[in-house]
């Protein structure tokens, strides 16, 4: 007998977790002498009440959807891919290479090719840890963390020594050609009388991210491969019995995972900076873990969780800009949300389960 | 009139919505063996866990020797004179027998004095009750039967007057089980009180004085053993009349379908688990593999099922199959007409989190008929699942329910429906009725016989000797990774098979248990050597 209905597991648990995180955050803000209600109002206003705010929120959301899906694929195969950060960095390298060296006639073709490149580079970066896990048993948590550092070092080397334009002081590539620059929401939706999304970085990759959510659902719940990945994740011994190769599933799941992380670079590199810079990922690879946990590794959940974290990022930036609340405290608030939705999940879940079982007993 | 050694009054315990024990009252007189019988999930183990202080009852009272006693933890149970021998032993593998016996019952901070005292007590106990074990041997070098004796000694060392044994014969050869019963007999003669939890009717009839039957958390009856019969007990357990014998016509045996020659398998610890197994299963016959758990039967099924590598030769319908490499997996085995109902449905046969309909194609999910383009044809699979579940009487017949929400018997029916309905040439089936309620056992046995009568070859592995004897057309006995011999069911008996199961091939002139012990001891020594 399941302990509580699916809706409670999917909606109620994360909702209560967020509420608890919010209460604790309010106490922290109160403790440094600021007004939490005002702070919250400011966050909402800055992130959600203006179209430019939405432009930022959705920009961050796009990043988190990709990295959230990346972690979720691995979760379904019972692996913990902490390497989204590194895979996204290397994915960015792929984007930069095709954008810089292939003369594209139109952004749509550029986006298509860059998507393939980003996916392939990210997947390749995940391949080595995956192969080591599958055949040598090297734990994927350890290897992917190490590969984050290697990715940063590789990127550093390439940007400083190879791709940096002559005479530039900045460890970054040259600006991408005009034809590869993706239309932003401003380009798409703003009109002369209604200047929407002004100056905000959200761009067409957001739709790509939404598409990725849909594709993820089909892959996981409608295809043979998804069936096998989930079966392997639930029980390796049963998968072996059924003739599902652990090596194959480990490698394939990690390739998909790395590919999704790589695609995040489309948003930051092609969509926003329009060149490859050192720290383009800004920790989104790690936020992906929280997003996947909170979203229960389901695309709808991941979309909503990514939206929440997008709001926290943008709202947090507003707070830092307009109040005396230091930037570090924004990180604390984000950390609290991660703590409650991820690590302390059982703290909310178990009492809730008990309540549901008690009511069921009374009714039955 | 003497007070009962144990009296439980109105014990109730619920886990969430599940009422595991409901208003249970029972009286066990001192110096008797009291059997508790019931199907899996009937609440036997919960009741004993309450008596041993693992769970706290929601309601009810416990009286020990007429005194109302509060048993809040196992320490309290021990000081009330209760000892428990668990199904899965609680022993420290790399400690000696002596060290295990005093563990938690040391006299003081220095061990030597305790060890010396324990040595004396142990010597005395083993003489008194035929409980001989070498006190200086490491647990890991002991056979399962001897490890169980250590558990009993542990309880007696703690001066238990009441001994609870939970499914004690599950892992024993028949000779060891007989010896255990003699030990219990001796203990009873000395005035100890014993509660024996089992699902085996034969054991109840053999050793107990009284027997209580549990069904769905309730105590349905307590009867004097000599005034009842296995049939009556089965009926009390299930709630309806059950057929204890398997109805089957003589086998019509055809050509060999599965031929195994010189099969060898080494496990990940470097221990050789199959040491040259050869056997043959013919069309229309059930070959039963008898043996105590852990003698290579599981590995035999894994190798034949395609998920363990091996050397040797296996022929299916006359042509050889790969035993290693890419063409040796569950998929290629199924393609060759080998279906497999694995020993452990929860970790192998089913994905417990998957719905019944997802499970009903598990292993066959790559079949082109379940695909439509790039996607799986889930509508068709659900339809098939509904149909199979109805035909195999899976309850509830709801394909949307996750596998873990079905009872053991119904889970097994889902696996059987999946494997048998594929119309395989060969069916490998391990422990078909483990953890399955009696009602479902009848059904499962009938399905196996029905498949045989369709001219299929069936390899049956079971640790239940009764099951092997009643289902098989031919019996091979496995011990220590080898086939010790083959017998026809009509021409053999429990004793002969029991000796083969312990690796004794000729009737010894010394007492059986000694021959069995010696053989098992040799096996442990061989294994320990290989392990290093």
mmCIF file of C-alpha atoms in Angstrom, chain B residues 94-125 133-139 150 154 157-158:
data_model
loop_
_atom_site.group_PDB
_atom_site.id
_atom_site.type_symbol
_atom_site.label_atom_id
_atom_site.label_comp_id
_atom_site.label_asym_id
_atom_site.label_seq_id
_atom_site.Cartn_x
_atom_site.Cartn_y
_atom_site.Cartn_z
ATOM 1 C CA UNK B 94 34.758 -13.524 12.443
ATOM 2 C CA UNK B 95 34.311 -14.194 16.154
ATOM 3 C CA UNK B 96 34.640 -17.636 17.687
ATOM 4 C CA UNK B 97 31.666 -19.526 19.051
ATOM 5 C CA UNK B 98 32.710 -18.676 22.583
ATOM 6 C CA UNK B 99 33.076 -14.983 21.835
ATOM 7 C CA UNK B 100 29.657 -14.919 20.223
ATOM 8 C CA UNK B 101 28.074 -16.634 23.185
ATOM 9 C CA UNK B 102 29.336 -14.106 25.715
ATOM 10 C CA UNK B 103 28.828 -11.083 23.455
ATOM 11 C CA UNK B 104 26.556 -8.739 25.389
ATOM 12 C CA UNK B 105 26.550 -11.024 28.421
ATOM 13 C CA UNK B 106 30.107 -10.485 29.647
ATOM 14 C CA UNK B 107 30.653 -10.710 33.397
ATOM 15 C CA UNK B 108 32.983 -7.728 33.581
ATOM 16 C CA UNK B 109 35.357 -5.570 31.618
ATOM 17 C CA UNK B 110 37.987 -8.309 31.361
ATOM 18 C CA UNK B 111 37.118 -11.061 28.917
ATOM 19 C CA UNK B 112 39.221 -13.970 30.098
ATOM 20 C CA UNK B 113 37.142 -14.768 33.153
ATOM 21 C CA UNK B 114 33.913 -14.640 31.126
ATOM 22 C CA UNK B 115 35.376 -16.831 28.420
ATOM 23 C CA UNK B 116 36.530 -19.424 30.939
ATOM 24 C CA UNK B 117 33.149 -19.515 32.634
ATOM 25 C CA UNK B 118 31.352 -19.717 29.297
ATOM 26 C CA UNK B 119 33.553 -22.595 28.205
ATOM 27 C CA UNK B 120 32.454 -24.582 31.250
ATOM 28 C CA UNK B 121 28.779 -23.760 30.790
ATOM 29 C CA UNK B 122 28.937 -24.591 27.089
ATOM 30 C CA UNK B 123 30.504 -27.982 27.746
ATOM 31 C CA UNK B 124 27.772 -28.796 30.203
ATOM 32 C CA UNK B 125 24.985 -27.586 27.894
ATOM 33 C CA UNK B 133 29.863 -27.215 18.809
ATOM 34 C CA UNK B 134 33.592 -26.524 18.856
ATOM 35 C CA UNK B 135 33.810 -23.435 21.112
ATOM 36 C CA UNK B 136 36.996 -22.128 19.487
ATOM 37 C CA UNK B 137 35.853 -22.346 15.891
ATOM 38 C CA UNK B 138 35.120 -19.153 13.959
ATOM 39 C CA UNK B 139 31.450 -18.762 13.009
ATOM 40 C CA UNK B 150 25.277 -21.455 18.608
ATOM 41 C CA UNK B 154 23.471 -18.158 23.299
ATOM 42 C CA UNK B 157 23.681 -19.262 28.309
ATOM 43 C CA UNK B 158 21.481 -16.301 29.120
#
